[in-house]
Amino acid sequence: MVKHLHRQLSLLSLNGSTGCGDAAAKLIGSKCGGVLTRLSLDHLSRLTSTGLRDIGKGCPSLQQLSLVGCTKIDSEAMKCVAHSSLTSLAMDGCVAAVTDEVISEIGAHCAMLSRLRVVRCQQVGSQGIEALAMGCRRLVHLDIRNCNLVETRGFATLASCCAQLKHLAVAGCKSFDDDSAVEISVGCPKLEHLDVSECRQLTPSGFLEIGSRCLELRSLFACATCISDGTLVVLSGACKLEELVVSECELVTDVGVRSLVDSGSLKLLGITHAIRVSAQALEELQQGGRIAIIPVSYTHLTLPTKRIV
């Protein structure tokens, strides 16, 4: 299939193509690199740094690139695709390739970037996030779930530089605490989607800041956190929340669940292992069929996201 690429091709997806590797990448760079703007190579087990360098050299017009699960790429090769034209980049699970140095390179050269996903890239820390925030001030979507090296100062810089941010996922980031919540709530007033699942340093006080300041919030995922009834009451009154996931949250009771009925906007509630919530309260919430209740846990959790290709 790759052998017959059209030179005017602008969009290409080879996700999961087991037969494609460096040879295909070289062909892509040489045949259609001049006009190719969107490329998705997710889970190509045979793609290595050599192939990615060929794409970086041959595809200077790339705007959207997805390399999810490409584990044989190193950091030096990743720098080769940090083009000024990039607006969207996904590198989930590229553990060896995505470092602070790479993120800093992206911040230095990709001023147009609006979407970045680096889920489970555990070499990413505050230094990289700070450089990214200062260089990519058009960011609207950032997913850094399980990037445990990002500290409070990284979130503070993000908040001060990226006022356009609408989608933020920091689930599993151990340093996201009440101070981080305040910074994000004040600096990112357009926030619509937030995932703070397993951020165990976040207390009810931090959640109240989010609930009272992020008035555009539509989706909140807070599995295994200290979110409380008080936060749910604030959210039901201040935000037009449509999706809420509070599985494994021990401070949520019938009082908080019943307050969600009054919000008028909630469409989906994800809840399981909520030991202080009764079946009766959940039944009341479902009456009329307006709100769907699903038993979802953090391990099966994904925020709504647009595919790159």
mmCIF file of N, CA, C and O in Angstrom, residues 98-148:
data_model
loop_
_atom_site.group_PDB
_atom_site.id
_atom_site.type_symbol
_atom_site.label_atom_id
_atom_site.label_comp_id
_atom_site.label_asym_id
_atom_site.label_seq_id
_atom_site.Cartn_x
_atom_site.Cartn_y
_atom_site.Cartn_z
ATOM 1 N N VAL A 98 10.498 10.527 25.025
ATOM 2 C CA VAL A 98 9.949 11.796 25.492
ATOM 3 C C VAL A 98 10.582 12.180 26.832
ATOM 4 O O VAL A 98 10.261 11.625 27.880
ATOM 5 N N THR A 99 11.469 13.153 26.791
ATOM 6 C CA THR A 99 12.190 13.636 27.958
ATOM 7 C C THR A 99 11.947 15.133 28.119
ATOM 8 O O THR A 99 11.346 15.779 27.251
ATOM 9 N N ASP A 100 12.450 15.694 29.199
ATOM 10 C CA ASP A 100 12.364 17.151 29.365
ATOM 11 C C ASP A 100 13.042 17.878 28.218
ATOM 12 O O ASP A 100 12.574 18.931 27.765
ATOM 13 N N GLU A 101 14.140 17.328 27.740
ATOM 14 C CA GLU A 101 14.869 17.962 26.647
ATOM 15 C C GLU A 101 14.021 18.006 25.378
ATOM 16 O O GLU A 101 14.003 19.013 24.661
ATOM 17 N N VAL A 102 13.311 16.926 25.101
ATOM 18 C CA VAL A 102 12.439 16.883 23.924
ATOM 19 C C VAL A 102 11.284 17.860 24.076
ATOM 20 O O VAL A 102 10.957 18.611 23.142
ATOM 21 N N ILE A 103 10.645 17.869 25.250
ATOM 22 C CA ILE A 103 9.533 18.789 25.487
ATOM 23 C C ILE A 103 10.013 20.240 25.383
ATOM 24 O O ILE A 103 9.309 21.116 24.854
ATOM 25 N N SER A 104 11.214 20.511 25.863
ATOM 26 C CA SER A 104 11.781 21.865 25.758
ATOM 27 C C SER A 104 12.023 22.234 24.302
ATOM 28 O O SER A 104 11.817 23.392 23.900
ATOM 29 N N GLU A 105 12.460 21.272 23.513
ATOM 30 C CA GLU A 105 12.674 21.496 22.077
ATOM 31 C C GLU A 105 11.358 21.840 21.395
ATOM 32 O O GLU A 105 11.294 22.725 20.538
ATOM 33 N N ILE A 106 10.314 21.131 21.775
ATOM 34 C CA ILE A 106 8.985 21.425 21.227
ATOM 35 C C ILE A 106 8.558 22.835 21.611
ATOM 36 O O ILE A 106 8.044 23.601 20.793
ATOM 37 N N GLY A 107 8.795 23.201 22.868
ATOM 38 C CA GLY A 107 8.457 24.542 23.318
ATOM 39 C C GLY A 107 9.217 25.629 22.569
ATOM 40 O O GLY A 107 8.691 26.708 22.305
ATOM 41 N N ALA A 108 10.461 25.318 22.187
ATOM 42 C CA ALA A 108 11.303 26.306 21.501
ATOM 43 C C ALA A 108 10.946 26.475 20.031
ATOM 44 O O ALA A 108 11.159 27.560 19.469
ATOM 45 N N HIS A 109 10.399 25.420 19.392
ATOM 46 C CA HIS A 109 10.210 25.461 17.946
ATOM 47 C C HIS A 109 8.772 25.335 17.466
ATOM 48 O O HIS A 109 8.506 25.518 16.280
ATOM 49 N N CYS A 110 7.847 25.018 18.349
ATOM 50 C CA CYS A 110 6.470 24.737 17.907
ATOM 51 C C CYS A 110 5.484 25.716 18.536
ATOM 52 O O CYS A 110 4.588 25.329 19.293
ATOM 53 N N ALA A 111 5.616 26.969 18.212
ATOM 54 C CA ALA A 111 4.780 28.010 18.809
ATOM 55 C C ALA A 111 3.304 27.865 18.444
ATOM 56 O O ALA A 111 2.426 28.380 19.149
ATOM 57 N N MET A 112 3.017 27.153 17.352
ATOM 58 C CA MET A 112 1.635 26.983 16.903
ATOM 59 C C MET A 112 0.946 25.795 17.574
ATOM 60 O O MET A 112 -0.250 25.577 17.380
ATOM 61 N N LEU A 113 1.672 25.033 18.377
ATOM 62 C CA LEU A 113 1.123 23.818 18.965
ATOM 63 C C LEU A 113 -0.080 24.128 19.864
ATOM 64 O O LEU A 113 -0.012 24.975 20.741
ATOM 65 N N SER A 114 -1.177 23.398 19.635
ATOM 66 C CA SER A 114 -2.375 23.588 20.453
ATOM 67 C C SER A 114 -2.765 22.323 21.218
ATOM 68 O O SER A 114 -3.513 22.396 22.185
ATOM 69 N N ARG A 115 -2.255 21.149 20.772
ATOM 70 C CA ARG A 115 -2.617 19.888 21.422
ATOM 71 C C ARG A 115 -1.376 19.030 21.634
ATOM 72 O O ARG A 115 -0.608 18.798 20.703
ATOM 73 N N LEU A 116 -1.196 18.548 22.862
ATOM 74 C CA LEU A 116 -0.070 17.658 23.164
ATOM 75 C C LEU A 116 -0.522 16.559 24.119
ATOM 76 O O LEU A 116 -1.139 16.819 25.149
ATOM 77 N N ARG A 117 -0.187 15.318 23.745
ATOM 78 C CA ARG A 117 -0.465 14.160 24.590
ATOM 79 C C ARG A 117 0.847 13.420 24.831
ATOM 80 O O ARG A 117 1.503 12.984 23.888
ATOM 81 N N VAL A 118 1.209 13.272 26.111
ATOM 82 C CA VAL A 118 2.416 12.524 26.477
ATOM 83 C C VAL A 118 2.104 11.616 27.670
ATOM 84 O O VAL A 118 2.841 11.567 28.651
ATOM 85 N N VAL A 119 1.001 10.894 27.580
ATOM 86 C CA VAL A 119 0.553 10.021 28.661
ATOM 87 C C VAL A 119 1.604 8.938 28.948
ATOM 88 O O VAL A 119 2.170 8.343 28.025
ATOM 89 N N ARG A 120 1.868 8.739 30.222
ATOM 90 C CA ARG A 120 2.798 7.703 30.713
ATOM 91 C C ARG A 120 4.244 7.954 30.276
ATOM 92 O O ARG A 120 5.054 7.030 30.264
ATOM 93 N N CYS A 121 4.571 9.162 29.947
ATOM 94 C CA CYS A 121 5.958 9.515 29.610
ATOM 95 C C CYS A 121 6.616 10.012 30.897
ATOM 96 O O CYS A 121 6.610 11.216 31.197
ATOM 97 N N GLN A 122 7.180 9.104 31.640
ATOM 98 C CA GLN A 122 7.582 9.386 33.012
ATOM 99 C C GLN A 122 8.934 10.075 33.152
ATOM 100 O O GLN A 122 9.413 10.279 34.269
ATOM 101 N N GLN A 123 9.542 10.453 32.032
ATOM 102 C CA GLN A 123 10.755 11.275 32.109
ATOM 103 C C GLN A 123 10.437 12.759 31.983
ATOM 104 O O GLN A 123 11.335 13.595 32.074
ATOM 105 N N VAL A 124 9.171 13.065 31.761
ATOM 106 C CA VAL A 124 8.758 14.468 31.640
ATOM 107 C C VAL A 124 8.563 15.062 33.027
ATOM 108 O O VAL A 124 7.830 14.521 33.857
ATOM 109 N N GLY A 125 9.221 16.197 33.278
ATOM 110 C CA GLY A 125 9.125 16.859 34.575
ATOM 111 C C GLY A 125 8.818 18.337 34.441
ATOM 112 O O GLY A 125 8.429 18.819 33.366
ATOM 113 N N SER A 126 9.026 19.065 35.516
ATOM 114 C CA SER A 126 8.685 20.493 35.547
ATOM 115 C C SER A 126 9.473 21.309 34.532
ATOM 116 O O SER A 126 8.949 22.247 33.921
ATOM 117 N N GLN A 127 10.738 20.972 34.338
ATOM 118 C CA GLN A 127 11.565 21.728 33.400
ATOM 119 C C GLN A 127 10.970 21.705 31.994
ATOM 120 O O GLN A 127 10.876 22.734 31.325
ATOM 121 N N GLY A 128 10.547 20.529 31.565
ATOM 122 C CA GLY A 128 9.957 20.416 30.239
ATOM 123 C C GLY A 128 8.630 21.135 30.137
ATOM 124 O O GLY A 128 8.364 21.836 29.153
ATOM 125 N N ILE A 129 7.774 20.972 31.137
ATOM 126 C CA ILE A 129 6.454 21.604 31.104
ATOM 127 C C ILE A 129 6.565 23.125 31.147
ATOM 128 O O ILE A 129 5.817 23.842 30.468
ATOM 129 N N GLU A 130 7.523 23.635 31.910
ATOM 130 C CA GLU A 130 7.721 25.084 31.953
ATOM 131 C C GLU A 130 8.155 25.621 30.593
ATOM 132 O O GLU A 130 7.643 26.646 30.126
ATOM 133 N N ALA A 131 9.094 24.948 29.943
ATOM 134 C CA ALA A 131 9.555 25.371 28.621
ATOM 135 C C ALA A 131 8.427 25.270 27.602
ATOM 136 O O ALA A 131 8.268 26.137 26.735
ATOM 137 N N LEU A 132 7.629 24.224 27.706
ATOM 138 C CA LEU A 132 6.483 24.050 26.806
ATOM 139 C C LEU A 132 5.488 25.186 26.974
ATOM 140 O O LEU A 132 5.036 25.794 25.994
ATOM 141 N N ALA A 133 5.147 25.485 28.221
ATOM 142 C CA ALA A 133 4.157 26.528 28.494
ATOM 143 C C ALA A 133 4.619 27.893 28.000
ATOM 144 O O ALA A 133 3.836 28.656 27.422
ATOM 145 N N MET A 134 5.895 28.196 28.207
ATOM 146 C CA MET A 134 6.409 29.508 27.793
ATOM 147 C C MET A 134 6.516 29.640 26.277
ATOM 148 O O MET A 134 6.388 30.737 25.737
ATOM 149 N N GLY A 135 6.716 28.520 25.581
ATOM 150 C CA GLY A 135 6.859 28.586 24.127
ATOM 151 C C GLY A 135 5.604 28.294 23.346
ATOM 152 O O GLY A 135 5.467 28.720 22.191
ATOM 153 N N CYS A 136 4.651 27.583 23.951
ATOM 154 C CA CYS A 136 3.425 27.166 23.246
ATOM 155 C C CYS A 136 2.204 27.759 23.949
ATOM 156 O O CYS A 136 1.417 27.045 24.575
ATOM 157 N N ARG A 137 2.042 29.031 23.825
ATOM 158 C CA ARG A 137 0.991 29.727 24.566
ATOM 159 C C ARG A 137 -0.395 29.556 23.948
ATOM 160 O O ARG A 137 -1.387 30.057 24.499
ATOM 161 N N ARG A 138 -0.464 28.836 22.818
ATOM 162 C CA ARG A 138 -1.771 28.559 22.203
ATOM 163 C C ARG A 138 -2.335 27.209 22.625
ATOM 164 O O ARG A 138 -3.351 26.770 22.092
ATOM 165 N N LEU A 139 -1.696 26.558 23.559
ATOM 166 C CA LEU A 139 -2.161 25.242 24.002
ATOM 167 C C LEU A 139 -3.613 25.297 24.472
ATOM 168 O O LEU A 139 -3.986 26.133 25.308
ATOM 169 N N VAL A 140 -4.431 24.377 23.945
ATOM 170 C CA VAL A 140 -5.797 24.235 24.433
ATOM 171 C C VAL A 140 -6.035 22.837 25.020
ATOM 172 O O VAL A 140 -6.989 22.628 25.760
ATOM 173 N N HIS A 141 -5.136 21.897 24.685
ATOM 174 C CA HIS A 141 -5.320 20.502 25.115
ATOM 175 C C HIS A 141 -3.978 19.940 25.566
ATOM 176 O O HIS A 141 -3.040 19.867 24.777
ATOM 177 N N LEU A 142 -3.888 19.561 26.824
ATOM 178 C CA LEU A 142 -2.653 18.976 27.352
ATOM 179 C C LEU A 142 -2.985 17.756 28.190
ATOM 180 O O LEU A 142 -3.748 17.832 29.155
ATOM 181 N N ASP A 143 -2.416 16.625 27.808
ATOM 182 C CA ASP A 143 -2.650 15.374 28.526
ATOM 183 C C ASP A 143 -1.309 14.837 29.021
ATOM 184 O O ASP A 143 -0.500 14.340 28.234
ATOM 185 N N ILE A 144 -1.062 14.981 30.313
ATOM 186 C CA ILE A 144 0.195 14.513 30.919
ATOM 187 C C ILE A 144 -0.094 13.520 32.045
ATOM 188 O O ILE A 144 0.596 13.496 33.059
ATOM 189 N N ARG A 145 -1.105 12.699 31.848
ATOM 190 C CA ARG A 145 -1.431 11.700 32.863
ATOM 191 C C ARG A 145 -0.228 10.806 33.172
ATOM 192 O O ARG A 145 0.478 10.371 32.280
ATOM 193 N N ASN A 146 -0.033 10.571 34.462
ATOM 194 C CA ASN A 146 1.032 9.703 34.962
ATOM 195 C C ASN A 146 2.438 10.213 34.629
ATOM 196 O O ASN A 146 3.371 9.422 34.528
ATOM 197 N N CYS A 147 2.572 11.508 34.465
ATOM 198 C CA CYS A 147 3.898 12.140 34.358
ATOM 199 C C CYS A 147 4.253 12.621 35.768
ATOM 200 O O CYS A 147 4.044 13.793 36.123
ATOM 201 N N ASN A 148 4.796 11.734 36.565
ATOM 202 C CA ASN A 148 4.915 11.970 38.000
ATOM 203 C C ASN A 148 5.999 12.957 38.403
ATOM 204 O O ASN A 148 6.061 13.367 39.566
#
